[in-house]
């Protein structure tokens, strides 16, 4: 929920989005919880947000959702939204 970044299902974060700047280098990334063991989050304050939870696609959909099931549609959507072409380091040059 605003003003927090990421993808949320109510008060639970489904996907974390982050940017790190340091030593003249900027890096960014995201973590989409597909079939994450959510019990690990019982031991920390996720993203430093008191009173907020963490969820996963598997938990929200009530069925196992593996990373390999969402990877291709996610990457296709990413390319469409950001009008770009993704290149894998495994692709031949």
mmCIF file of N, CA and C in Angstrom:
data_model
loop_
_atom_site.group_PDB
_atom_site.id
_atom_site.type_symbol
_atom_site.label_atom_id
_atom_site.label_comp_id
_atom_site.label_asym_id
_atom_site.label_seq_id
_atom_site.Cartn_x
_atom_site.Cartn_y
_atom_site.Cartn_z
ATOM 1 N N UNK A 1 0.833 -1.198 0.000
ATOM 2 C CA UNK A 1 0.000 0.000 0.000
ATOM 3 C C UNK A 1 0.872 1.255 0.000
ATOM 4 N N UNK A 2 0.452 2.299 -0.667
ATOM 5 C CA UNK A 2 1.265 3.528 -0.681
ATOM 6 C C UNK A 2 1.567 3.972 0.741
ATOM 7 N N UNK A 3 2.716 4.468 1.038
ATOM 8 C CA UNK A 3 3.784 4.855 0.115
ATOM 9 C C UNK A 3 4.843 3.781 -0.060
ATOM 10 N N UNK A 4 4.558 2.537 0.295
ATOM 11 C CA UNK A 4 5.563 1.476 0.255
ATOM 12 C C UNK A 4 5.754 0.940 -1.166
ATOM 13 N N UNK A 5 7.013 0.629 -1.502
ATOM 14 C CA UNK A 5 7.303 0.073 -2.818
ATOM 15 C C UNK A 5 7.021 -1.427 -2.817
ATOM 16 N N UNK A 6 6.975 -1.998 -4.002
ATOM 17 C CA UNK A 6 6.758 -3.428 -4.140
ATOM 18 C C UNK A 6 5.362 -3.726 -4.631
ATOM 19 N N UNK A 7 5.038 -5.003 -4.610
ATOM 20 C CA UNK A 7 3.702 -5.468 -4.999
ATOM 21 C C UNK A 7 3.059 -6.016 -3.734
ATOM 22 N N UNK A 8 1.848 -5.563 -3.449
ATOM 23 C CA UNK A 8 1.179 -5.878 -2.194
ATOM 24 C C UNK A 8 -0.146 -6.574 -2.423
ATOM 25 N N UNK A 9 -0.476 -7.475 -1.512
ATOM 26 C CA UNK A 9 -1.794 -8.091 -1.418
ATOM 27 C C UNK A 9 -2.309 -7.679 -0.049
ATOM 28 N N UNK A 10 -3.127 -6.638 0.007
ATOM 29 C CA UNK A 10 -3.554 -6.098 1.292
ATOM 30 C C UNK A 10 -2.356 -5.548 2.038
ATOM 31 N N UNK A 11 -2.143 -6.030 3.268
ATOM 32 C CA UNK A 11 -1.005 -5.586 4.079
ATOM 33 C C UNK A 11 0.188 -6.532 3.999
ATOM 34 N N UNK A 12 0.205 -7.403 2.994
ATOM 35 C CA UNK A 12 1.305 -8.355 2.843
ATOM 36 C C UNK A 12 2.029 -8.132 1.531
ATOM 37 N N UNK A 13 3.352 -8.095 1.613
ATOM 38 C CA UNK A 13 4.184 -7.853 0.429
ATOM 39 C C UNK A 13 4.384 -9.154 -0.344
ATOM 40 N N UNK A 14 4.092 -9.111 -1.630
ATOM 41 C CA UNK A 14 4.247 -10.253 -2.528
ATOM 42 C C UNK A 14 5.561 -10.167 -3.290
ATOM 43 N N UNK A 15 5.993 -8.943 -3.593
ATOM 44 C CA UNK A 15 7.196 -8.744 -4.398
ATOM 45 C C UNK A 15 7.943 -7.522 -3.888
ATOM 46 N N UNK A 16 9.216 -7.698 -3.566
ATOM 47 C CA UNK A 16 10.061 -6.596 -3.117
ATOM 48 C C UNK A 16 10.845 -6.047 -4.305
ATOM 49 N N UNK A 17 10.953 -4.740 -4.340
ATOM 50 C CA UNK A 17 11.698 -4.058 -5.396
ATOM 51 C C UNK A 17 12.728 -3.171 -4.718
ATOM 52 N N UNK A 18 13.968 -3.228 -5.178
ATOM 53 C CA UNK A 18 15.000 -2.444 -4.508
ATOM 54 C C UNK A 18 16.029 -1.850 -5.451
ATOM 55 N N UNK A 19 16.641 -0.783 -4.978
ATOM 56 C CA UNK A 19 17.729 -0.109 -5.688
ATOM 57 C C UNK A 19 18.837 0.132 -4.681
ATOM 58 N N UNK A 20 20.067 -0.126 -5.093
ATOM 59 C CA UNK A 20 21.224 0.124 -4.235
ATOM 60 C C UNK A 20 22.212 0.994 -5.001
ATOM 61 N N UNK A 21 22.690 2.031 -4.355
ATOM 62 C CA UNK A 21 23.695 2.913 -4.960
ATOM 63 C C UNK A 21 24.909 2.943 -4.041
ATOM 64 N N UNK A 22 26.067 2.724 -4.628
ATOM 65 C CA UNK A 22 27.288 2.773 -3.842
ATOM 66 C C UNK A 22 28.506 2.598 -4.708
ATOM 67 N N UNK A 23 29.587 3.258 -4.345
ATOM 68 C CA UNK A 23 30.855 3.172 -5.081
ATOM 69 C C UNK A 23 30.666 3.469 -6.570
ATOM 70 N N UNK A 24 29.837 4.446 -6.871
ATOM 71 C CA UNK A 24 29.574 4.887 -8.246
ATOM 72 C C UNK A 24 28.913 3.801 -9.097
ATOM 73 N N UNK A 25 28.244 2.850 -8.426
ATOM 74 C CA UNK A 25 27.545 1.777 -9.127
ATOM 75 C C UNK A 25 26.108 1.728 -8.618
ATOM 76 N N UNK A 26 25.164 1.598 -9.533
ATOM 77 C CA UNK A 26 23.764 1.449 -9.176
ATOM 78 C C UNK A 26 23.322 0.046 -9.576
ATOM 79 N N UNK A 27 22.703 -0.652 -8.651
ATOM 80 C CA UNK A 27 22.154 -1.967 -8.970
ATOM 81 C C UNK A 27 20.699 -1.999 -8.504
ATOM 82 N N UNK A 28 19.938 -2.857 -9.109
ATOM 83 C CA UNK A 28 18.520 -2.935 -8.783
ATOM 84 C C UNK A 28 18.059 -4.379 -8.946
ATOM 85 N N UNK A 29 16.930 -4.675 -8.370
ATOM 86 C CA UNK A 29 16.413 -6.034 -8.483
ATOM 87 C C UNK A 29 15.051 -6.162 -7.854
ATOM 88 N N UNK A 30 14.529 -7.374 -7.947
ATOM 89 C CA UNK A 30 13.241 -7.650 -7.327
ATOM 90 C C UNK A 30 13.208 -9.096 -6.870
ATOM 91 N N UNK A 31 12.318 -9.343 -5.937
ATOM 92 C CA UNK A 31 12.124 -10.694 -5.417
ATOM 93 C C UNK A 31 10.628 -10.972 -5.414
ATOM 94 N N UNK A 32 10.187 -11.836 -6.307
ATOM 95 C CA UNK A 32 8.788 -12.234 -6.388
ATOM 96 C C UNK A 32 8.647 -13.552 -5.631
ATOM 97 N N UNK A 33 7.870 -13.547 -4.578
ATOM 98 C CA UNK A 33 7.683 -14.745 -3.761
ATOM 99 C C UNK A 33 6.713 -15.696 -4.451
ATOM 100 N N UNK A 34 7.254 -16.783 -4.977
ATOM 101 C CA UNK A 34 6.427 -17.781 -5.667
ATOM 102 C C UNK A 34 6.015 -18.882 -4.702
ATOM 103 N N UNK A 35 6.990 -19.640 -4.228
ATOM 104 C CA UNK A 35 6.700 -20.750 -3.312
ATOM 105 C C UNK A 35 7.626 -20.661 -2.101
ATOM 106 N N UNK A 36 7.827 -19.463 -1.641
ATOM 107 C CA UNK A 36 8.728 -19.164 -0.537
ATOM 108 C C UNK A 36 8.204 -19.740 0.776
ATOM 109 N N UNK A 37 9.111 -20.268 1.591
ATOM 110 C CA UNK A 37 8.759 -20.700 2.943
ATOM 111 C C UNK A 37 8.589 -19.435 3.778
ATOM 112 N N UNK A 38 7.353 -19.061 4.021
ATOM 113 C CA UNK A 38 7.062 -17.791 4.683
ATOM 114 C C UNK A 38 7.390 -17.792 6.176
ATOM 115 N N UNK A 39 7.657 -18.956 6.756
ATOM 116 C CA UNK A 39 7.961 -18.999 8.190
ATOM 117 C C UNK A 39 9.263 -18.266 8.516
ATOM 118 N N UNK A 40 10.171 -18.156 7.565
ATOM 119 C CA UNK A 40 11.430 -17.426 7.800
ATOM 120 C C UNK A 40 11.153 -15.972 8.149
ATOM 121 N N UNK A 41 10.077 -15.409 7.628
ATOM 122 C CA UNK A 41 9.763 -14.004 7.876
ATOM 123 C C UNK A 41 9.224 -13.771 9.285
ATOM 124 N N UNK A 42 8.923 -14.846 10.026
ATOM 125 C CA UNK A 42 8.485 -14.707 11.407
ATOM 126 C C UNK A 42 9.624 -14.241 12.316
ATOM 127 N N UNK A 43 10.870 -14.338 11.847
ATOM 128 C CA UNK A 43 12.042 -14.038 12.664
ATOM 129 C C UNK A 43 12.634 -12.659 12.385
ATOM 130 N N UNK A 44 12.060 -11.922 11.451
ATOM 131 C CA UNK A 44 12.594 -10.611 11.076
ATOM 132 C C UNK A 44 11.440 -9.625 10.899
ATOM 133 N N UNK A 45 11.807 -8.371 10.717
ATOM 134 C CA UNK A 45 10.839 -7.349 10.327
ATOM 135 C C UNK A 45 11.100 -7.107 8.841
ATOM 136 N N UNK A 46 10.322 -7.754 7.963
ATOM 137 C CA UNK A 46 10.594 -7.682 6.525
ATOM 138 C C UNK A 46 10.608 -6.238 6.015
ATOM 139 N N UNK A 47 11.679 -5.915 5.322
ATOM 140 C CA UNK A 47 11.863 -4.592 4.722
ATOM 141 C C UNK A 47 11.784 -3.478 5.763
ATOM 142 N N UNK A 48 11.946 -3.819 7.036
ATOM 143 C CA UNK A 48 11.892 -2.820 8.094
ATOM 144 C C UNK A 48 10.506 -2.248 8.340
ATOM 145 N N UNK A 49 9.462 -2.922 7.873
ATOM 146 C CA UNK A 49 8.100 -2.413 7.980
ATOM 147 C C UNK A 49 7.345 -3.146 9.095
ATOM 148 N N UNK A 50 7.282 -2.521 10.258
ATOM 149 C CA UNK A 50 6.553 -3.092 11.396
ATOM 150 C C UNK A 50 5.077 -3.256 11.047
ATOM 151 N N UNK A 51 4.495 -4.382 11.429
ATOM 152 C CA UNK A 51 3.068 -4.588 11.259
ATOM 153 C C UNK A 51 2.632 -5.009 9.868
ATOM 154 N N UNK A 52 3.578 -5.195 8.967
ATOM 155 C CA UNK A 52 3.253 -5.636 7.607
ATOM 156 C C UNK A 52 3.710 -7.081 7.444
ATOM 157 N N UNK A 53 3.023 -7.826 6.595
ATOM 158 C CA UNK A 53 3.362 -9.225 6.392
ATOM 159 C C UNK A 53 3.992 -9.478 5.040
ATOM 160 N N UNK A 54 4.258 -10.734 4.796
ATOM 161 C CA UNK A 54 4.814 -11.191 3.527
ATOM 162 C C UNK A 54 3.943 -12.340 3.045
ATOM 163 N N UNK A 55 3.716 -12.415 1.759
ATOM 164 C CA UNK A 55 2.921 -13.495 1.200
ATOM 165 C C UNK A 55 3.602 -14.037 -0.050
ATOM 166 N N UNK A 56 3.015 -15.043 -0.646
ATOM 167 C CA UNK A 56 3.564 -15.650 -1.860
ATOM 168 C C UNK A 56 2.421 -15.963 -2.820
ATOM 169 N N UNK A 57 2.782 -16.198 -4.062
ATOM 170 C CA UNK A 57 1.772 -16.606 -5.046
ATOM 171 C C UNK A 57 1.122 -17.922 -4.619
ATOM 172 N N UNK A 58 1.936 -18.860 -4.128
ATOM 173 C CA UNK A 58 1.391 -20.153 -3.694
ATOM 174 C C UNK A 58 0.372 -19.969 -2.576
ATOM 175 N N UNK A 59 0.706 -19.125 -1.606
ATOM 176 C CA UNK A 59 -0.212 -18.889 -0.485
ATOM 177 C C UNK A 59 -1.502 -18.227 -0.967
ATOM 178 N N UNK A 60 -1.379 -17.209 -1.804
ATOM 179 C CA UNK A 60 -2.546 -16.454 -2.260
ATOM 180 C C UNK A 60 -3.454 -17.274 -3.177
ATOM 181 N N UNK A 61 -2.849 -18.143 -3.990
ATOM 182 C CA UNK A 61 -3.637 -18.943 -4.938
ATOM 183 C C UNK A 61 -4.068 -20.294 -4.368
ATOM 184 N N UNK A 62 -3.511 -20.666 -3.218
ATOM 185 C CA UNK A 62 -3.887 -21.932 -2.596
ATOM 186 C C UNK A 62 -3.390 -23.151 -3.339
ATOM 187 N N UNK A 63 -2.325 -22.978 -4.109
ATOM 188 C CA UNK A 63 -1.707 -24.100 -4.824
ATOM 189 C C UNK A 63 -0.239 -23.786 -5.049
ATOM 190 N N UNK A 64 0.566 -24.826 -5.240
ATOM 191 C CA UNK A 64 2.002 -24.637 -5.446
ATOM 192 C C UNK A 64 2.256 -23.910 -6.766
ATOM 193 N N UNK A 65 2.999 -22.811 -6.686
ATOM 194 C CA UNK A 65 3.385 -22.051 -7.879
ATOM 195 C C UNK A 65 4.913 -21.987 -7.894
ATOM 196 N N UNK A 66 5.516 -22.754 -8.785
ATOM 197 C CA UNK A 66 6.976 -22.805 -8.880
ATOM 198 C C UNK A 66 7.498 -21.638 -9.715
ATOM 199 N N UNK A 67 8.740 -21.272 -9.456
ATOM 200 C CA UNK A 67 9.372 -20.176 -10.182
ATOM 201 C C UNK A 67 9.333 -20.429 -11.691
ATOM 202 N N UNK A 68 9.602 -21.664 -12.109
ATOM 203 C CA UNK A 68 9.631 -21.947 -13.550
ATOM 204 C C UNK A 68 8.257 -21.791 -14.207
ATOM 205 N N UNK A 69 7.182 -21.765 -13.408
ATOM 206 C CA UNK A 69 5.848 -21.538 -13.975
ATOM 207 C C UNK A 69 5.583 -20.067 -14.256
ATOM 208 N N UNK A 70 6.261 -19.180 -13.548
ATOM 209 C CA UNK A 70 5.990 -17.755 -13.703
ATOM 210 C C UNK A 70 7.098 -17.001 -14.438
ATOM 211 N N UNK A 71 8.257 -17.624 -14.602
ATOM 212 C CA UNK A 71 9.405 -16.923 -15.170
ATOM 213 C C UNK A 71 9.140 -16.400 -16.576
ATOM 214 N N UNK A 72 8.695 -17.257 -17.489
ATOM 215 C CA UNK A 72 8.483 -16.821 -18.872
ATOM 216 C C UNK A 72 7.388 -15.742 -18.983
ATOM 217 N N UNK A 73 6.200 -15.939 -18.378
ATOM 218 C CA UNK A 73 5.202 -14.862 -18.459
ATOM 219 C C UNK A 73 5.669 -13.566 -17.801
ATOM 220 N N UNK A 74 6.433 -13.679 -16.706
ATOM 221 C CA UNK A 74 6.959 -12.486 -16.049
ATOM 222 C C UNK A 74 7.904 -11.735 -16.977
ATOM 223 N N UNK A 75 8.850 -12.456 -17.581
ATOM 224 C CA UNK A 75 9.810 -11.811 -18.476
ATOM 225 C C UNK A 75 9.125 -11.226 -19.702
ATOM 226 N N UNK A 76 8.119 -11.905 -20.242
ATOM 227 C CA UNK A 76 7.352 -11.366 -21.375
ATOM 228 C C UNK A 76 6.674 -10.050 -20.987
ATOM 229 N N UNK A 77 6.058 -10.017 -19.822
ATOM 230 C CA UNK A 77 5.391 -8.797 -19.352
ATOM 231 C C UNK A 77 6.400 -7.682 -19.097
ATOM 232 N N UNK A 78 7.543 -8.037 -18.533
ATOM 233 C CA UNK A 78 8.596 -7.045 -18.273
ATOM 234 C C UNK A 78 9.020 -6.373 -19.574
ATOM 235 N N UNK A 79 9.257 -7.189 -20.615
ATOM 236 C CA UNK A 79 9.663 -6.639 -21.915
ATOM 237 C C UNK A 79 8.593 -5.714 -22.492
ATOM 238 N N UNK A 80 7.341 -6.100 -22.332
ATOM 239 C CA UNK A 80 6.243 -5.294 -22.860
ATOM 240 C C UNK A 80 6.118 -3.969 -22.107
ATOM 241 N N UNK A 81 6.141 -4.034 -20.786
ATOM 242 C CA UNK A 81 5.974 -2.821 -19.982
ATOM 243 C C UNK A 81 7.129 -1.851 -20.185
ATOM 244 N N UNK A 82 8.347 -2.363 -20.238
ATOM 245 C CA UNK A 82 9.517 -1.499 -20.345
ATOM 246 C C UNK A 82 10.016 -1.336 -21.785
ATOM 247 N N UNK A 83 9.251 -1.863 -22.748
ATOM 248 C CA UNK A 83 9.570 -1.726 -24.171
ATOM 249 C C UNK A 83 11.045 -2.021 -24.429
ATOM 250 N N UNK A 84 11.451 -3.228 -24.050
ATOM 251 C CA UNK A 84 12.847 -3.622 -24.190
ATOM 252 C C UNK A 84 12.929 -5.075 -24.632
ATOM 253 N N UNK A 85 14.137 -5.492 -24.963
ATOM 254 C CA UNK A 85 14.410 -6.881 -25.288
ATOM 255 C C UNK A 85 15.411 -7.412 -24.275
ATOM 256 N N UNK A 86 15.061 -8.470 -23.593
ATOM 257 C CA UNK A 86 15.958 -9.079 -22.627
ATOM 258 C C UNK A 86 16.846 -10.102 -23.319
ATOM 259 N N UNK A 87 18.105 -10.114 -22.940
ATOM 260 C CA UNK A 87 19.076 -11.030 -23.516
ATOM 261 C C UNK A 87 19.671 -11.855 -22.407
ATOM 262 N N UNK A 88 19.633 -13.155 -22.528
ATOM 263 C CA UNK A 88 20.195 -14.041 -21.536
ATOM 264 C C UNK A 88 21.682 -14.205 -21.766
ATOM 265 N N UNK A 89 22.433 -14.359 -20.692
ATOM 266 C CA UNK A 89 23.872 -14.591 -20.839
ATOM 267 C C UNK A 89 24.133 -15.946 -21.470
ATOM 268 N N UNK A 90 23.088 -16.801 -21.529
ATOM 269 C CA UNK A 90 23.220 -18.119 -22.147
ATOM 270 C C UNK A 90 22.898 -18.082 -23.642
ATOM 271 N N UNK A 91 22.355 -16.930 -24.137
ATOM 272 C CA UNK A 91 22.042 -16.817 -25.558
ATOM 273 C C UNK A 91 23.323 -16.736 -26.369
ATOM 274 N N UNK A 92 23.357 -17.411 -27.530
ATOM 275 C CA UNK A 92 24.547 -17.286 -28.389
ATOM 276 C C UNK A 92 24.650 -15.855 -28.916
ATOM 277 N N UNK A 93 25.882 -15.410 -29.084
ATOM 278 C CA UNK A 93 26.099 -14.039 -29.573
ATOM 279 C C UNK A 93 26.020 -13.958 -31.067
#
